Coordinates of C-alpha atoms in Angstrom, one line a residue:
Chain A
M1 CA 171.0 24.5 50.9
F2 CA 167.3 25.0 51.4
I3 CA 167.4 23.9 55.0
F4 CA 170.2 26.3 55.6
M5 CA 168.1 29.2 54.2
N6 CA 165.2 28.2 56.3
N7 CA 167.3 28.4 59.4
I8 CA 168.2 32.0 58.6
K9 CA 164.5 32.8 58.3
L10 CA 163.8 31.2 61.6
A11 CA 166.5 33.2 63.3
S12 CA 165.1 36.4 62.1
Y13 CA 161.6 35.4 63.1
A14 CA 162.8 34.7 66.6
K15 CA 163.0 38.5 67.1
R16 CA 159.2 38.6 66.8
T17 CA 158.5 37.1 70.2
L18 CA 158.0 39.3 73.2
R19 CA 161.1 40.3 75.0
V20 CA 162.0 42.4 78.0
L21 CA 164.9 44.7 77.6
V22 CA 166.4 46.5 80.6
F23 CA 168.8 49.4 80.8
K24 CA 170.6 51.3 83.4
T25 CA 169.9 55.0 82.9
N26 CA 170.1 58.5 84.4
L27 CA 166.4 59.1 84.1
V28 CA 166.2 60.3 87.7
S29 CA 163.3 62.5 88.0
A30 CA 159.7 62.5 87.0
K31 CA 160.6 65.4 84.6
D32 CA 163.2 63.2 82.9
I33 CA 160.7 60.4 82.5
H34 CA 158.1 62.9 81.2
R35 CA 160.7 64.1 78.6
I36 CA 161.2 60.7 77.1
S37 CA 157.6 59.7 77.3
P38 CA 156.5 60.9 73.8
L39 CA 159.6 59.2 72.3
M40 CA 158.7 55.9 73.9
G41 CA 155.0 56.2 73.2
D42 CA 155.5 57.0 69.5
T43 CA 158.0 54.3 68.8
A44 CA 156.4 51.4 67.0
G45 CA 157.6 48.2 68.5
I46 CA 157.5 49.4 72.1
L47 CA 154.6 47.6 73.7
R48 CA 155.1 48.7 77.2
W49 CA 157.7 50.7 79.0
N50 CA 158.4 52.0 82.4
V51 CA 161.2 53.5 84.5
D52 CA 161.8 52.2 88.0
E53 CA 161.7 55.4 89.9
H54 CA 162.3 53.9 93.3
D55 CA 165.5 52.0 92.6
I56 CA 169.1 53.2 92.4
D57 CA 169.8 52.1 88.8
N58 CA 166.8 54.0 87.3
V59 CA 166.1 51.0 85.2
L60 CA 164.3 51.5 82.0
R61 CA 162.2 48.4 81.2
I62 CA 160.9 47.8 77.6
E63 CA 158.6 45.2 76.3
T64 CA 159.2 44.7 72.6
S65 CA 158.8 42.0 70.0
W66 CA 161.4 43.2 67.5
L67 CA 163.5 46.1 68.7
L68 CA 167.0 45.5 69.7
P69 CA 168.9 46.8 72.7
G70 CA 171.0 49.0 70.4
D71 CA 167.8 50.7 69.0
I72 CA 166.7 51.8 72.5
I73 CA 170.2 52.9 73.5
R74 CA 170.4 55.1 70.4
M75 CA 167.0 56.6 71.1
V76 CA 167.6 57.4 74.7
T77 CA 171.2 58.7 74.1
D78 CA 170.0 60.9 71.3
A79 CA 167.5 62.4 73.8
G80 CA 170.5 63.3 75.9
Y81 CA 170.5 60.7 78.6
L82 CA 172.8 57.8 79.6
C83 CA 171.5 54.4 78.7
E84 CA 173.4 51.1 78.9
E85 CA 172.1 47.6 78.8
L86 CA 172.0 45.6 82.0
P87 CA 173.8 42.4 81.5
D88 CA 172.0 39.1 81.9
Chain B
M1 CA 156.4 29.4 52.4
N2 CA 156.9 28.0 55.8
I3 CA 156.5 30.5 58.6
H4 CA 157.6 29.4 62.0
L5 CA 157.0 31.4 65.1
Y6 CA 159.3 31.0 68.0
L7 CA 157.2 31.0 71.1
L8 CA 160.0 31.0 73.7
P9 CA 161.2 34.4 74.8
M10 CA 164.9 34.9 75.1
R11 CA 164.8 34.8 78.8
T12 CA 162.2 32.4 80.1
R13 CA 160.5 32.3 83.5
D14 CA 161.7 29.8 85.9
A15 CA 159.7 28.8 88.9
N16 CA 162.7 27.9 91.1
K17 CA 164.3 31.2 90.3
E18 CA 161.1 33.0 91.1
N19 CA 160.8 31.3 94.5
S20 CA 164.3 32.1 95.4
I21 CA 163.8 35.8 94.5
R22 CA 160.6 35.8 96.6
E23 CA 162.3 34.2 99.6
K24 CA 165.3 36.5 99.5
A25 CA 163.2 39.6 99.1
I26 CA 161.2 38.7 102.2
E27 CA 164.3 38.0 104.2
M28 CA 166.0 41.3 103.1
I29 CA 162.9 43.4 103.8
V30 CA 162.5 41.9 107.2
K31 CA 166.1 42.4 108.0
E32 CA 166.8 45.8 106.5
G33 CA 163.4 47.4 106.0
L34 CA 161.8 48.7 102.9
D35 CA 164.0 51.7 102.7
G36 CA 167.3 49.9 102.4
F37 CA 165.9 47.4 99.9
S38 CA 167.1 47.6 96.3
M39 CA 166.8 45.5 93.2
Q40 CA 170.6 45.3 92.9
K41 CA 171.1 43.9 96.4
L42 CA 168.2 41.5 95.9
A43 CA 169.7 40.3 92.6
K44 CA 173.0 39.6 94.3
A45 CA 171.4 37.8 97.2
A46 CA 169.2 35.7 95.0
G47 CA 172.0 34.8 92.6
V48 CA 170.4 36.3 89.5
S49 CA 171.2 39.4 87.4
P50 CA 169.3 42.6 88.0
A51 CA 168.0 42.2 84.4
T52 CA 166.4 38.9 85.4
L53 CA 164.4 40.6 88.2
Y54 CA 162.9 42.9 85.6
I55 CA 161.6 40.0 83.6
Y56 CA 159.4 39.0 86.5
Y57 CA 158.6 42.4 87.9
N58 CA 158.1 45.9 86.3
D59 CA 159.9 47.7 89.0
R60 CA 160.7 47.7 92.7
D61 CA 157.2 48.7 93.8
D62 CA 155.6 46.1 91.6
L63 CA 157.9 43.5 93.1
V64 CA 157.0 44.4 96.7
V65 CA 153.3 44.6 96.0
K66 CA 153.2 41.3 94.1
I67 CA 155.2 39.4 96.8
A68 CA 153.2 41.0 99.7
T69 CA 149.9 40.2 98.0
E70 CA 151.0 36.6 97.6
V71 CA 152.0 36.3 101.2
S72 CA 148.9 38.0 102.5
I73 CA 146.6 35.7 100.4
R74 CA 148.5 32.7 101.7
M75 CA 148.2 33.9 105.3
M76 CA 144.4 34.6 105.0
D77 CA 143.9 31.4 103.1
I78 CA 145.5 29.4 105.9
S79 CA 143.8 31.4 108.6
L80 CA 140.3 30.7 107.1
R81 CA 141.0 27.1 106.2
G82 CA 138.1 24.9 107.3
L83 CA 135.9 27.9 108.4
H84 CA 132.3 27.6 107.3
T85 CA 129.9 30.5 107.4
K86 CA 127.3 28.4 109.3
M87 CA 129.7 27.2 112.0
S88 CA 128.9 28.2 115.6
F89 CA 130.9 31.2 116.7
A90 CA 132.9 29.1 119.2
E91 CA 133.7 26.5 116.7
G92 CA 134.7 29.0 114.0
M93 CA 136.9 30.9 116.4
A94 CA 138.7 27.7 117.5
V95 CA 139.4 26.9 113.8
Q96 CA 140.8 30.4 113.2
W97 CA 142.9 30.4 116.3
K98 CA 144.4 27.0 115.4
N99 CA 145.1 28.2 111.8
R100 CA 146.6 31.5 112.8
L101 CA 148.9 29.9 115.4
E102 CA 150.0 27.3 112.8
F103 CA 150.8 30.0 110.2
Y104 CA 152.7 32.1 112.7
L105 CA 154.8 29.2 113.9
N106 CA 155.5 27.8 110.4
Y107 CA 156.1 31.1 108.6
P108 CA 157.5 33.6 111.1
L109 CA 159.3 35.5 108.4
D110 CA 156.2 36.0 106.4
V111 CA 154.4 37.4 109.4
Q112 CA 157.2 39.8 110.1
F113 CA 157.3 40.8 106.4
I114 CA 153.6 41.7 106.4
E115 CA 154.0 43.6 109.7
Q116 CA 156.8 45.6 108.0
I117 CA 154.7 46.7 105.1
R118 CA 151.3 46.9 106.8
Y119 CA 151.6 50.6 107.4
T120 CA 153.2 51.6 104.1
P121 CA 151.3 52.8 101.0
V122 CA 152.2 49.5 99.4
Y123 CA 149.6 47.8 101.6
D124 CA 146.7 49.9 100.3
S125 CA 146.3 47.9 97.1
I126 CA 146.7 44.7 99.0
K127 CA 143.9 45.6 101.4
K128 CA 141.5 45.9 98.5
T129 CA 142.4 42.5 97.2
M130 CA 142.1 40.9 100.6
R131 CA 138.7 42.5 101.2
T132 CA 137.3 41.2 97.9
T133 CA 138.8 37.8 98.3
F134 CA 138.1 37.0 101.9
G135 CA 135.6 39.6 103.1
D136 CA 132.7 37.4 102.1
V137 CA 133.5 34.3 104.2
L138 CA 134.4 36.3 107.3
G139 CA 131.6 38.8 106.9
K140 CA 129.0 36.0 106.6
F141 CA 130.5 34.1 109.5
M142 CA 130.3 37.2 111.8
H143 CA 126.9 38.2 110.5
N144 CA 125.5 34.7 111.4
A145 CA 127.2 34.7 114.8
I146 CA 125.7 38.0 115.7
N147 CA 122.2 37.0 114.4
K148 CA 122.3 33.8 116.3
G149 CA 123.1 35.8 119.5
E150 CA 126.5 34.1 119.9
C151 CA 128.7 37.2 119.6
T152 CA 128.2 40.8 120.7
P153 CA 128.1 43.3 117.9
L154 CA 131.1 45.5 118.4
P155 CA 133.2 48.0 116.4
F156 CA 135.8 46.1 114.4
E157 CA 138.7 47.4 116.4
V158 CA 137.2 46.4 119.7
Y159 CA 136.2 43.0 118.4
W160 CA 139.6 42.2 116.9
S161 CA 141.5 43.4 120.0
V162 CA 139.5 41.0 122.1
A163 CA 139.1 38.2 119.6
F164 CA 142.7 37.7 118.3
A165 CA 145.2 40.0 120.2
P166 CA 145.3 37.6 123.2
L167 CA 146.4 34.8 120.9
Y168 CA 149.1 37.0 119.4
Q169 CA 150.3 37.9 122.9
L170 CA 150.7 34.2 123.7
I171 CA 152.6 33.7 120.5
K172 CA 154.8 36.6 121.3
F173 CA 155.7 35.1 124.7
H174 CA 156.4 31.8 123.0
V175 CA 158.7 33.4 120.4
Q176 CA 160.5 35.4 123.0
G177 CA 160.7 32.3 125.2
E178 CA 160.7 34.6 128.2
T179 CA 157.8 36.2 130.1
P180 CA 157.7 38.2 133.4
A181 CA 156.9 34.9 135.1
S182 CA 159.0 32.4 133.3
D183 CA 162.4 32.0 131.6
N184 CA 161.3 29.4 129.1
F185 CA 157.7 29.8 128.2
K186 CA 156.4 27.4 125.5
I187 CA 152.9 27.7 124.1
T188 CA 150.7 24.7 124.8
D189 CA 147.3 23.6 123.6
S190 CA 145.9 24.0 127.1
A191 CA 147.2 27.6 127.4
V192 CA 145.7 28.4 124.0
D193 CA 142.4 26.8 124.9
Q194 CA 142.2 28.4 128.3
T195 CA 142.7 31.8 126.7
L196 CA 140.2 31.1 123.9
Q197 CA 137.5 30.1 126.4
L198 CA 138.0 33.5 128.2
V199 CA 137.8 35.3 124.9
L200 CA 134.6 33.5 123.9
K201 CA 133.1 34.3 127.3
A202 CA 134.0 38.0 126.9
L203 CA 132.4 38.2 123.4
K204 CA 129.2 36.4 124.5
P205 CA 126.2 38.8 124.5

């Protein structure tokens, strides 16, 4: 029983390692990126973020240790943009 | 309480994957140019997901700059292999000619790749890296050669055009296989040496 509990703790701790999350968005222009910039900067848990301005998918790249893809998608969609996770 | 930290990220870096990404990127940029190049196309060609590309690189520009820097460093590294600052000018030039020829024949795609991006803004940051990494050896070698009276001081462009362009013309003939005078030209040690001797003569004060 104890071992089982321990495993659950481990699984939740796994979220604490640095991860890269990537999303396809419609953050097309510098203005769009500027608009989400405060949001990204103020969110605890986002270590680094950038939008690939020179590629067709306008990929939003996030380095985080504990945020989940769903958190980012919610934030960006709430700001009025499209955001979907790029599959592995 | 026992606290364990998982140190492995969800997606881990894989050297084989990284190599294949690099190779495909070079191939695509040589074939289609920088404008037609996209992360999606690259992912497909390298057999990885676009998401994976973004593990290794922040964005498209970052990818191009990182790969081009690696290739440039390898190229200079090989070109200057065995060159010592105290070598005589003739000896040092022979070493560089041999190295440059070798690199060109062994890595023709890398050479074309660097040529593609040499005149794009991407190359600016690479130039700085190259200067700080290799400027010292080459600078000292040239300085010594001029001080010892073995090489005429010249503006860089004039010097380079005389010192290395003849070698690249020979290589070009070799790669094309065809010259105005021959249908199957192959570069030989004697052709290279004959050209080098004339270059040395021209650069002598």
